[in-house]
Coordinates of C-alpha atoms in Angstrom, one line a residue:
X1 CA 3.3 -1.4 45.4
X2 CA 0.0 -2.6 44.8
X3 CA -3.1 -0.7 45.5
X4 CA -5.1 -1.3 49.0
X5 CA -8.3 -3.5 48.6
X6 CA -9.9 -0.7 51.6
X7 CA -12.0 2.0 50.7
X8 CA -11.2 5.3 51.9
X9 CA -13.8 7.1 54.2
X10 CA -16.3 8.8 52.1
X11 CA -16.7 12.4 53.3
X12 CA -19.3 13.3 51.5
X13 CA -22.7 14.4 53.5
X14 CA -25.3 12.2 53.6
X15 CA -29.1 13.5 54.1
X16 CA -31.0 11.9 56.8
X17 CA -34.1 12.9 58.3
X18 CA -33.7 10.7 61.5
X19 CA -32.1 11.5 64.4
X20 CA -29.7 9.7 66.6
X21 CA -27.1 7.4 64.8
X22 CA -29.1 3.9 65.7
X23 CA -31.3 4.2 63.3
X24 CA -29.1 5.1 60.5
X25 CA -29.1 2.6 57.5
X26 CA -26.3 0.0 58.0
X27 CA -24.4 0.8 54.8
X28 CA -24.2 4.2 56.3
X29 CA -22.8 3.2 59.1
X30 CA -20.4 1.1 57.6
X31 CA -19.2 4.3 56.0
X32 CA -18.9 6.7 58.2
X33 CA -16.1 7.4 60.9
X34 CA -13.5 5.4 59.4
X35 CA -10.0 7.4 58.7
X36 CA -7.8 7.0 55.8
X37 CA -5.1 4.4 55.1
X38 CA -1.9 5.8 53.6
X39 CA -0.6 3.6 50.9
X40 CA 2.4 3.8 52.1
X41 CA 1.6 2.3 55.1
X42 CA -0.5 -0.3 54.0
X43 CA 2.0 -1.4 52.0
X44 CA 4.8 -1.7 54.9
X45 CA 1.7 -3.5 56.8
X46 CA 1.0 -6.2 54.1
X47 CA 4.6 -7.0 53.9
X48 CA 4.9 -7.3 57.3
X49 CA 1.6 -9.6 57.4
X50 CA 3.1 -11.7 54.9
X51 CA 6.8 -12.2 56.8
X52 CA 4.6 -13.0 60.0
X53 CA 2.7 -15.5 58.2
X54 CA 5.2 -17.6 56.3
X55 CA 7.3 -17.5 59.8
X56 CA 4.6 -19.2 61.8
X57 CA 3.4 -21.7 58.9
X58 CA 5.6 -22.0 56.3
X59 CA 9.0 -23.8 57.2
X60 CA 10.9 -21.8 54.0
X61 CA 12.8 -19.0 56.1
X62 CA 11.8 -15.2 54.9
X63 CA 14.0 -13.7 51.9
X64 CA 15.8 -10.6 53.3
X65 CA 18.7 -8.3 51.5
X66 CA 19.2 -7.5 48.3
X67 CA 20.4 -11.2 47.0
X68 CA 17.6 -13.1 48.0
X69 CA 18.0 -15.8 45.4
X70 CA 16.9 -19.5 45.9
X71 CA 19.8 -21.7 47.8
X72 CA 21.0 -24.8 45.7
X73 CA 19.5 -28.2 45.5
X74 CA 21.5 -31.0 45.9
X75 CA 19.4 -33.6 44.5
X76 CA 20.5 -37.6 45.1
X77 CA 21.9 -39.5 42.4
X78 CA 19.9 -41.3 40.0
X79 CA 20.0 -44.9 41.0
X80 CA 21.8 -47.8 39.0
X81 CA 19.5 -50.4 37.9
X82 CA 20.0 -54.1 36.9
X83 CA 20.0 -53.3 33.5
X84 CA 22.5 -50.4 33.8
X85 CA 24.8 -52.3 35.7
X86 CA 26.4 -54.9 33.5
X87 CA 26.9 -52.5 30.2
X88 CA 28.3 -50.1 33.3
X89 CA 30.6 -52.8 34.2
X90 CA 31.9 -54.4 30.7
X91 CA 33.3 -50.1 29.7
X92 CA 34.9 -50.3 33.1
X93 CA 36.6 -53.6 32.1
X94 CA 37.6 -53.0 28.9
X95 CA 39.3 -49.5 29.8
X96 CA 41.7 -51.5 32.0
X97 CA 42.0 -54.5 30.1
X98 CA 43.5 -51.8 27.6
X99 CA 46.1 -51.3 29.4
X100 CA 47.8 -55.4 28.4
X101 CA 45.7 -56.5 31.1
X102 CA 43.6 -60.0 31.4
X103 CA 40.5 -59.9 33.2
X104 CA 37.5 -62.0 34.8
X105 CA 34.1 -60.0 35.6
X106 CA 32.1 -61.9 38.4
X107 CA 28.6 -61.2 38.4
X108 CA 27.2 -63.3 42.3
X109 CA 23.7 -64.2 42.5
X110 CA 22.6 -60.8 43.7
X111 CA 23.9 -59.1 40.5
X112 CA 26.5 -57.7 42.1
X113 CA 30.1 -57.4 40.0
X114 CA 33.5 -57.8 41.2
X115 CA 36.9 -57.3 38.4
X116 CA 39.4 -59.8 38.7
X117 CA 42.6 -58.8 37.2
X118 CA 45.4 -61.1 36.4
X119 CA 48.3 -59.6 37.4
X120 CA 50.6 -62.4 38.0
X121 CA 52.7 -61.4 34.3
X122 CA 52.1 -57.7 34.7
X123 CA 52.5 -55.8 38.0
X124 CA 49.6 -53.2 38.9
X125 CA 50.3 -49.9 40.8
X126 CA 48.9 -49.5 44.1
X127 CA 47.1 -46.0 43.2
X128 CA 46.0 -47.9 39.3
X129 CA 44.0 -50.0 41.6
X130 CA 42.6 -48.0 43.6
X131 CA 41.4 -45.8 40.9
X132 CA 39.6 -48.5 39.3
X133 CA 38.4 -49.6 42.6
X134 CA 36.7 -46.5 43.2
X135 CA 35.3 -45.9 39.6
X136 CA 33.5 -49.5 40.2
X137 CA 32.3 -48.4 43.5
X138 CA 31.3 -44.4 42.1
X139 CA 29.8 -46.3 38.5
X140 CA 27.7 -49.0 40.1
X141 CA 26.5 -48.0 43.3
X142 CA 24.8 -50.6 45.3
X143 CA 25.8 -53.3 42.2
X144 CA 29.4 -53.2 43.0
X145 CA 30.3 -55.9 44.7
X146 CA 32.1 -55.5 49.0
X147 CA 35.8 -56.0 47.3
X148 CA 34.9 -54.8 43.8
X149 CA 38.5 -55.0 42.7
X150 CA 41.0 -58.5 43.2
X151 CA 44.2 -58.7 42.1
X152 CA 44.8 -62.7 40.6
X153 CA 48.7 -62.2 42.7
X154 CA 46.4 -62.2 46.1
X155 CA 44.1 -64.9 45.8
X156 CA 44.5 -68.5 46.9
X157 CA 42.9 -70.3 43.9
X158 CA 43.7 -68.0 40.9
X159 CA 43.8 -70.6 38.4
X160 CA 40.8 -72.1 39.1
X161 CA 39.1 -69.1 39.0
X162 CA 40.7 -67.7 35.6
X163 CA 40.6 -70.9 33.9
X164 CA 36.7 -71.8 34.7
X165 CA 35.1 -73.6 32.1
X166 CA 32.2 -71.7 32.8
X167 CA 33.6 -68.1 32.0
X168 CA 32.6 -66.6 28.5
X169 CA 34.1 -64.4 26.4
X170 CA 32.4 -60.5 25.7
X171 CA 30.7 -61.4 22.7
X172 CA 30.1 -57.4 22.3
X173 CA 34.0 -56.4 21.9
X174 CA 36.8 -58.2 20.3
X175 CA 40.0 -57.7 21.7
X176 CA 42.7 -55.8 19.6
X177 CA 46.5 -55.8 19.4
X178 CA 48.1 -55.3 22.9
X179 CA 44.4 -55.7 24.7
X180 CA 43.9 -58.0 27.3
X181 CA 41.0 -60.6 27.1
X182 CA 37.7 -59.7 28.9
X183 CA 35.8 -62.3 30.0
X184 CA 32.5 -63.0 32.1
X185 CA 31.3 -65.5 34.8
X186 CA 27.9 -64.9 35.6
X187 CA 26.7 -67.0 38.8
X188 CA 22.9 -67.5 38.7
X189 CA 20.3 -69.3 41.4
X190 CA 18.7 -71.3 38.1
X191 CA 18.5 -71.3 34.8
X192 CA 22.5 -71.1 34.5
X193 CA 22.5 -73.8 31.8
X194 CA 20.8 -71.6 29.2
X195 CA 24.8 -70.3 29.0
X196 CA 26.3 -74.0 28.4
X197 CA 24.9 -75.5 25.2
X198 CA 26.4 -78.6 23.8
X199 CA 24.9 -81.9 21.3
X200 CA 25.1 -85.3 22.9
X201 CA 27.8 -87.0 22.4
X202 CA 28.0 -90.4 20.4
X203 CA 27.1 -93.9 21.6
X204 CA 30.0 -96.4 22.2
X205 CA 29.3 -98.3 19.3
X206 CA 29.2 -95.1 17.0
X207 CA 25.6 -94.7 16.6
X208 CA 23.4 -91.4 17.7
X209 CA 20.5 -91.0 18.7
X210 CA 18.5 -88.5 17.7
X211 CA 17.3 -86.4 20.4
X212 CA 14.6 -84.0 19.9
X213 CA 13.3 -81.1 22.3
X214 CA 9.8 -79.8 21.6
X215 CA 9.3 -76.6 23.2
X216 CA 7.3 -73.6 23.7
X217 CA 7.7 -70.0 25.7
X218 CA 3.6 -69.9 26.6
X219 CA 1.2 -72.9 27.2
X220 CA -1.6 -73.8 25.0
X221 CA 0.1 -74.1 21.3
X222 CA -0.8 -77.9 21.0
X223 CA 2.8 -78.7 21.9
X224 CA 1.9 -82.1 23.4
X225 CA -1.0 -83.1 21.2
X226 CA 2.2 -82.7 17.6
X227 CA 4.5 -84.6 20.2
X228 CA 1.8 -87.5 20.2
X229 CA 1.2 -87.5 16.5
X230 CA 5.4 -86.8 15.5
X231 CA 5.8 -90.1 17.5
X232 CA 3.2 -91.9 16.1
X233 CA 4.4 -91.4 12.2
X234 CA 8.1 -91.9 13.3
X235 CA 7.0 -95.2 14.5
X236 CA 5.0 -95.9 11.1
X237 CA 8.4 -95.4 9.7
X238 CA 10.2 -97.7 11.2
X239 CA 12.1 -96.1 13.8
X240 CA 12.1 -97.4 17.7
X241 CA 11.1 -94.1 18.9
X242 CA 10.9 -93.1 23.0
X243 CA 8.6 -90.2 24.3
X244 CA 9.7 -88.4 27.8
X245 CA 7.4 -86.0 28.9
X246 CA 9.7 -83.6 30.9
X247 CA 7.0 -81.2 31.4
X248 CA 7.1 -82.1 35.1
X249 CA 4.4 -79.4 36.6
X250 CA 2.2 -80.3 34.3
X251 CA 2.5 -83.9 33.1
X252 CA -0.2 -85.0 30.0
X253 CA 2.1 -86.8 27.3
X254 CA 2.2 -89.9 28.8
X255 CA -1.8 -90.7 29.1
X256 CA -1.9 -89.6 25.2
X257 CA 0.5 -91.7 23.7
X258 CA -0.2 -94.9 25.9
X259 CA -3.3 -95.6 23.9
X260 CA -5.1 -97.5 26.6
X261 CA -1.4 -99.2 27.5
X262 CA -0.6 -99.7 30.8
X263 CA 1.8 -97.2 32.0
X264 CA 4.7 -97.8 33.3
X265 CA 4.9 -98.3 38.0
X266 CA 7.6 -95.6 37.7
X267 CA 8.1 -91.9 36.1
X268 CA 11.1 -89.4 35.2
X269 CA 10.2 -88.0 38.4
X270 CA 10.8 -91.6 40.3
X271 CA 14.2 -91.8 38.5
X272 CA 15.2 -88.6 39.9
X273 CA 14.6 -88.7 43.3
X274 CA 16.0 -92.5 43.5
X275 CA 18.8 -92.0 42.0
X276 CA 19.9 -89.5 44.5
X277 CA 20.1 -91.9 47.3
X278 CA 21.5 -94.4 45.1
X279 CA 18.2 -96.5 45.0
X280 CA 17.3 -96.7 41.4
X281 CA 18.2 -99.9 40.0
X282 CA 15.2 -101.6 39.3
X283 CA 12.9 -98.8 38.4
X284 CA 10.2 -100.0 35.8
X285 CA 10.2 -96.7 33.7
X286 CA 8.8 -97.2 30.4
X287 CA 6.3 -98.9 28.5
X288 CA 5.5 -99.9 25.3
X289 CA 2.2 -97.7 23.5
X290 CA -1.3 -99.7 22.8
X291 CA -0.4 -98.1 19.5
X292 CA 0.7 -100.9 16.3
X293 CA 2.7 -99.0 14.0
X294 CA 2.0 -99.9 10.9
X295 CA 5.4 -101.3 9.7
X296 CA 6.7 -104.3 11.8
X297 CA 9.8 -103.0 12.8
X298 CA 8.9 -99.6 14.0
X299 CA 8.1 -99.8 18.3
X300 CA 7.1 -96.5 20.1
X301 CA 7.5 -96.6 23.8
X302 CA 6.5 -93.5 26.6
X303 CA 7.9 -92.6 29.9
X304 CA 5.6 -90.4 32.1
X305 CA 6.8 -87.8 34.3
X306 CA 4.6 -89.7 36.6
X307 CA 4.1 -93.2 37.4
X308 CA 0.9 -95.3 37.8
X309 CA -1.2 -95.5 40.6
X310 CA -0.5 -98.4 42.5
X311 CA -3.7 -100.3 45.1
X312 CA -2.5 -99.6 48.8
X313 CA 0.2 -97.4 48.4
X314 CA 0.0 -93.4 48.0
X315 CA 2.1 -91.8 45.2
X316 CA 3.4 -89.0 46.4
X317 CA 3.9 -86.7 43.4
X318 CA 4.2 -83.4 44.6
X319 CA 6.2 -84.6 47.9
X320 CA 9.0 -85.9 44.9
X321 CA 8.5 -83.4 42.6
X322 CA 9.7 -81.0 45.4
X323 CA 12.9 -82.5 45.6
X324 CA 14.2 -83.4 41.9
X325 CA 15.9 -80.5 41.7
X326 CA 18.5 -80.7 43.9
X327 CA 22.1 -80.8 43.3
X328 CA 23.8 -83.8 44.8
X329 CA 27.6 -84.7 45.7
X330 CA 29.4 -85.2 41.9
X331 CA 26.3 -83.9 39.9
X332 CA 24.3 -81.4 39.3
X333 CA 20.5 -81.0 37.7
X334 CA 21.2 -81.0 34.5
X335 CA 24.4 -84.8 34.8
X336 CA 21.3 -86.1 36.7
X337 CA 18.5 -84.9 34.1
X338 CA 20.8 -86.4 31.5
X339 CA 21.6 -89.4 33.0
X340 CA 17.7 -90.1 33.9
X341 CA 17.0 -89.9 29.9
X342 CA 20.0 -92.2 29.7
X343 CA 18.3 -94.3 32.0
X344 CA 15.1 -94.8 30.0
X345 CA 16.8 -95.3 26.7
X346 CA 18.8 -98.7 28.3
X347 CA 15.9 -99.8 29.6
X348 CA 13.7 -99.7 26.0
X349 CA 16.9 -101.7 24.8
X350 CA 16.6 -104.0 28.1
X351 CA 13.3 -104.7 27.7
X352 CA 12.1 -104.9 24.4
X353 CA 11.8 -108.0 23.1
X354 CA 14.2 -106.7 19.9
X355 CA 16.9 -105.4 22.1
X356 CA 17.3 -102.3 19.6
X357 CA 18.2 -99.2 21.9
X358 CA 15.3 -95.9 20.4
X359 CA 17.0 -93.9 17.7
X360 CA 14.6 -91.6 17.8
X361 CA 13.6 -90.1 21.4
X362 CA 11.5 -86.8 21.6
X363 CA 11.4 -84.9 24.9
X364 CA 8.5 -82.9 25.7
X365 CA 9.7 -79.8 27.3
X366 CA 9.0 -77.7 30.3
X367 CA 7.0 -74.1 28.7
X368 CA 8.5 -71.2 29.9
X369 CA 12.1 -70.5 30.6
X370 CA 13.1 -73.0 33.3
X371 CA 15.4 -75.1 34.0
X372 CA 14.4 -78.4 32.7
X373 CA 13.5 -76.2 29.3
X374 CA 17.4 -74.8 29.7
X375 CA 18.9 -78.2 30.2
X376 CA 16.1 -80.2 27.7
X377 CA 16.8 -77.6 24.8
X378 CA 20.7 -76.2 25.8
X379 CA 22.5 -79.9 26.6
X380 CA 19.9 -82.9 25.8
X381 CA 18.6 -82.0 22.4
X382 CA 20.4 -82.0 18.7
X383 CA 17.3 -80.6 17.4
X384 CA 14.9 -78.2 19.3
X385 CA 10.8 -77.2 17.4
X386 CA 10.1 -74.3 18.9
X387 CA 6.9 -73.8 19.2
X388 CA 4.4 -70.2 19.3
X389 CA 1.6 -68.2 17.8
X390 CA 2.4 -65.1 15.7
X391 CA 1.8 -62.4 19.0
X392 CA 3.7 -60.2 21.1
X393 CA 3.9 -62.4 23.6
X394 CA 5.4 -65.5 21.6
X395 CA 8.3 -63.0 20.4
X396 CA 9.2 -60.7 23.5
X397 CA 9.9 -64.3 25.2
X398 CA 12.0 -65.9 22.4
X399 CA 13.6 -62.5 22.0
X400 CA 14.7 -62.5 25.7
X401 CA 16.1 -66.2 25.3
X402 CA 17.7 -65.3 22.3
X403 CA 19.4 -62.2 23.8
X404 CA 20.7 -64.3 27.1
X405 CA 22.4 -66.7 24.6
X406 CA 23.7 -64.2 22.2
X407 CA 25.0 -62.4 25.5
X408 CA 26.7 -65.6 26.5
X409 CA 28.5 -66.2 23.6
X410 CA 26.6 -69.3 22.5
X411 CA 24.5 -67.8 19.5
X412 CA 26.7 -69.8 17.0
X413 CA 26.1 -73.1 18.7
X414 CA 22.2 -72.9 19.6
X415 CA 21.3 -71.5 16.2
X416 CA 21.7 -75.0 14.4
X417 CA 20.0 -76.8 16.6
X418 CA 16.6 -74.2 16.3
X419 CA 13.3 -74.4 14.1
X420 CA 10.6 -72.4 14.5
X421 CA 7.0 -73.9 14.4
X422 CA 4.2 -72.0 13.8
X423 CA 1.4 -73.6 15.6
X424 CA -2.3 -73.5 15.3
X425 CA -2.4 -71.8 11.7
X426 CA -5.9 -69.9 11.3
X427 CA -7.2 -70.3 7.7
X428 CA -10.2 -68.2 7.3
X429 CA -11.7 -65.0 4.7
X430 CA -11.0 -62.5 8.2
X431 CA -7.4 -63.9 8.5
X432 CA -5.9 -66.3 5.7
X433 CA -2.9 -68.7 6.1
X434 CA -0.6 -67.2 3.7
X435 CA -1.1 -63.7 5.1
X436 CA -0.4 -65.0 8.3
X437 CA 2.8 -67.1 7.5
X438 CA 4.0 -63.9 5.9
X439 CA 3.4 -62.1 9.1
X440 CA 5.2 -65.1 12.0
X441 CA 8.5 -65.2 9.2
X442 CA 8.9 -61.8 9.2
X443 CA 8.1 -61.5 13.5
X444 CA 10.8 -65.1 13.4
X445 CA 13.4 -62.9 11.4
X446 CA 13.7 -60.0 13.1
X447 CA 13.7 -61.9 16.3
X448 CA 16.5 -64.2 14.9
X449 CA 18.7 -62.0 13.8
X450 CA 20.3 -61.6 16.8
X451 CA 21.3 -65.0 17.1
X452 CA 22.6 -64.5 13.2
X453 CA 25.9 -63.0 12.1
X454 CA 26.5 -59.7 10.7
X455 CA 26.3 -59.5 6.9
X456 CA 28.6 -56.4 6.9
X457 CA 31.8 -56.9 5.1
X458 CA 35.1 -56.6 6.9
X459 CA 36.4 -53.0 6.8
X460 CA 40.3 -54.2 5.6
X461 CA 39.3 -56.8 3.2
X462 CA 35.6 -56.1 2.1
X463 CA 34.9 -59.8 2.4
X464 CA 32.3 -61.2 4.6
X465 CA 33.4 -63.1 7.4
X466 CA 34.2 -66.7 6.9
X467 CA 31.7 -68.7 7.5
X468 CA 29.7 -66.0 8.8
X469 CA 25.7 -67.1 8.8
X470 CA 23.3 -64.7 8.1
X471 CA 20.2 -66.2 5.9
X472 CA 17.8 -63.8 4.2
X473 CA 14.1 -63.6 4.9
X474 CA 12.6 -65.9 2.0
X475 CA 14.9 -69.0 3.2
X476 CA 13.1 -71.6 3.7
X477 CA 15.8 -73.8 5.3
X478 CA 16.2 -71.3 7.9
X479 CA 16.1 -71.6 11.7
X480 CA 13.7 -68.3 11.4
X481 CA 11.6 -70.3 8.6
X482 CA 8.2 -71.8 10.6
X483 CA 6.6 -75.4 9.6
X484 CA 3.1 -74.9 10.1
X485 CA 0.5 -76.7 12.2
X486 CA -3.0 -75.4 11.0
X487 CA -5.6 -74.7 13.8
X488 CA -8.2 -77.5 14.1
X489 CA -11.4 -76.9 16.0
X490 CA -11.6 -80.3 16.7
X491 CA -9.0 -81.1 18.8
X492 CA -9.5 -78.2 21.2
X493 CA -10.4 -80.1 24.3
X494 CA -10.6 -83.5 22.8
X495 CA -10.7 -86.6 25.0
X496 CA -8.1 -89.0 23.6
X497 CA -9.5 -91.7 25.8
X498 CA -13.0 -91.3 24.5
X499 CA -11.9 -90.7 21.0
X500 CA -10.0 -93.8 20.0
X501 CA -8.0 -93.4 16.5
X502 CA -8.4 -89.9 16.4
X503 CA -4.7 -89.4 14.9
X504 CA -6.0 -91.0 11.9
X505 CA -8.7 -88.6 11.2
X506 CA -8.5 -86.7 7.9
X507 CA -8.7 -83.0 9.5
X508 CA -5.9 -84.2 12.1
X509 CA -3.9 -85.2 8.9
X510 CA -4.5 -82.7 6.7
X511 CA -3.5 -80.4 9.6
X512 CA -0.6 -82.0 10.6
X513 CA 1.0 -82.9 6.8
X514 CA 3.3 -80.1 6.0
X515 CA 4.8 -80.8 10.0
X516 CA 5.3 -84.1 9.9
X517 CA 7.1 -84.1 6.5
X518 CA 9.6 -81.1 7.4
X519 CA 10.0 -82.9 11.2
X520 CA 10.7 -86.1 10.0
X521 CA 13.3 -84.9 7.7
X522 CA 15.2 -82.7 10.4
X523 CA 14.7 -85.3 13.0
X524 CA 16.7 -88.1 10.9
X525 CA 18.8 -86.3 9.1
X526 CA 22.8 -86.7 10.5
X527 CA 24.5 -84.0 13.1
X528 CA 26.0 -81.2 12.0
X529 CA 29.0 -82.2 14.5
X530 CA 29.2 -85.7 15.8
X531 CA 31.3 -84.1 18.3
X532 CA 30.5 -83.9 22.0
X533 CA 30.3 -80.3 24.3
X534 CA 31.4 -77.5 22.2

């Protein structure tokens, strides 16, 4: 019991030589005439103080008898997040597809998953199913979908469902003997055709043209200004080569390559929106550069995302560019994207006065990841430069790209069509090139290697797997490997209007040597597969 904080009355006599108690000292006062407190009393008094007190303002009810423990806490369940919920969902699909069973995850826009088990072979017991319905339900909370279990025997379109081309294998788990397969079909609002890569198919006649996609995650890496010179020494060697500038929110490749041209009345942008109402015939959508290659049979020609300004009528760029994304009746973004590229390759055939169609045509890509980047890089392109600076930001991006294809099964098939270039090189004492270089292949590497196979031999055989790709660091011929662009002072801001020839320069060709040598020969060189969507 702890000791009272009151003094007990002191008894002992005080001397005073005044009379009557007003006029005593105030300490004495203080002191005298005040009786004892038992302990034992003040003890029952403080606890009763403290009872009163916590009734009136605390809300926690006083402890009383001799088991005056705390009362449980039943805390609420830690949330499932986006992230949990798909690695959640794949365990729950392969413990059932265990059991002989084929299945089809459905992921809807929301992120929300639903199992679809075919059961049309194999009956399913009524309480099976309702077990696995309720571990979906109890596993991911607010990420399983209203009916997170269907049976293939009750729906009206099984088949169609099953058997959708847009459903991918789990590149995670391989199925073993007497395991049924396990596949995924992930709906998205945009950027679902990072999922579906293919390589154009052939021409009619048998030729190809070379299609290449010049891309970067972030702004600012000079993309445009190598798209302008790439063309330019293409068309010095002879090849008919066609720029599209696809970067549609931010248009600037048709301006630099005209080279004081005229542009053409009509854009990528015009194609798109006419061509959904069935009005396109006609369109006047490329032009030939004011550049003169310097061999007479090589022709570079340029379509704009946007057309020219034309003398008593508006062009409404933004009011179109809000609209060329729309799916319409038969097609969707990326058929019409396509077909608009289509579009401008006929007509440098059409009008040029040597009727060849380009074999070379370089599309200048949408940053970021968007959907004209997805369809440009993932459907359009046999080859796609990617561009970046050696940073953190450059490599989380890629490495999120690379991690949505390798999770869609596609890492085999967009790994040849990748190459890395490391733009705007520094050379200088604080930072030199070869340090650098060093630095982006190892940053390219690691970030590859998820797109690269497994150089672990088989457990049964203790051979690799055939055909299995998985190139070291020091390979040059690697999509990991970077061609270099050094970093020129003077071409930040430069004015190509104002500066005429300025591709010609010595700095601009010392700078851009080592690109346009390892370009060229990637850009000619013949398909891996001259076969169409894999």
């Amino acid at each position: 019991m702890g000791r009272s904080r009151c003094r007990p009355a002191d008894t002992r006599p005080v001397r005073c030589t005044h009379v009557g108690r007003a006029r005593q000292p105030r300490r004495i006062r203080l002191l005298v005439g005040r009786p004892a407190i038992p302990r034992r009393d003040l003890g029952r008094r403080s606890r009763c103080v403290a009872a009163a007190y916590r009734g009136a303002r605390d809300p926690r009810p006083a402890r009383a008898g001799p088991d005056h423990r705390k009362a449980p806490v039943n805390l609420p369940p830690v949330p499932v997040r986006f992230d949990d919920a798909r690695p959640r969902a794949l365990t729950i699909a392969h413990d059932v597809a265990a059991e002989g069973l084929d299945l089809l995850l459905v992921r809807d826009v929301l992120g929300r998953f639903a199992l679809v088990v075919d059961d049309r072979e194999k009956d399913v017991p009524a309480d099976r199913a309702t077990a696995w319905s309720e571990r979906l339900t109890a596993d991911l909370q607010r990420y399983a979908a209203d009916r997170p279990l269907l049976l293939a025997s009750g729906l009206f379109s099984a088949d169609d469902l099953l058997g959708s081309e847009r459903a991918q294998p789990d590149p995670l788990h391989l199925p073993a003997d007497e395991h049924g397969s396990v596949r995924l079909l992930d709906n998205t609002v945009v950027g679902e055709d990072w999922a579906q890569v293919s390589t154009p198919a052939v021409e009619t006649d048998g030729s190809r043209t070379h299609r290449t996609a010049l891309y970067g995650f972030k702004g600012g890496v000079g993309r445009t200004t190598a798209t302008a010179i790439l063309a330019r020494h293409l068309a010095d060697q002879g090849h008919v080569v066609l720029v599209v500038d696809l970067d549609l929110e931010s248009p600037g490749a048709g301006p630099i390559l005209a080279a004081g041209a005229l542009l053409p009345r009509h854009g990528i942008v015009d194609q798109l929106v006419e061509s959904a109402v069935a009005n396109a015939d006609g369109l006047d959508l490329v032009a030939p550069s004011g550049y003169r290659p310097r061999t007479g049979r090589g022709e570079l020609w340029v379509t704009p995302a946007r057309g020219r300004d034309t003398a008593g009528v508006t062009y409404s760029y933004v009011d179109k560019l809000n609209r060329v994304y729309a799916d319409i009746p038969g097609m969707d973004f990326a058929d019409r994207l396509a077909a608009a590229v289509r579009a401008c390759e006929d007509a440098v055939a059409r009008e040029g006065e040597s009727g060849r169609r380009p074999n070379v045509v370089l599309l200048d890509s949408r940053a970021g990841i968007h959907d004209i980047a997805a369809v440009t890089i993932s459907r359009l392109c046999d080859l796609a430069l990617l561009f970046g600076a050696d940073n953190r930001q450059t490599w989380g991006g890629y490495g999120d790209l690379f991690v949505a294809w390798h999770s869609s099964g596609q890492a085999r098939a967009i790994r040849e069509k990748l190459r890395m270039v490391a733009s705007m090189v520094p050379e200088s004492p604080q930072r030199p090139m070869g340090a650098y270089l060093e630095s982006f292949r190892e940053h390219s590497w690691e970030c590859f290697a998820v797109l690269y196979d497994d150089d672990v031999p088989e457990l049964e055989t203790g051979q690799l797997i055939p055909g299995a790709f998985s190139p070291s660091l020091e390979d040059d011929s690697a999509p990991h490997h970077p061609i270099p662009i050094l970093f020129e002072p003077g071409l930040v801001g430069l004015d190509s209007d104002s500066a005429p020839g300025w591709q010609d320069r010595a700095f601009v060709q010392a700078a851009y040597r080592d690109f346009l040598t390892t370009a060229t020969l990637l850009i000619t060189a013949d398909p891996q597969s001259n076969e169409g969507p894999r």
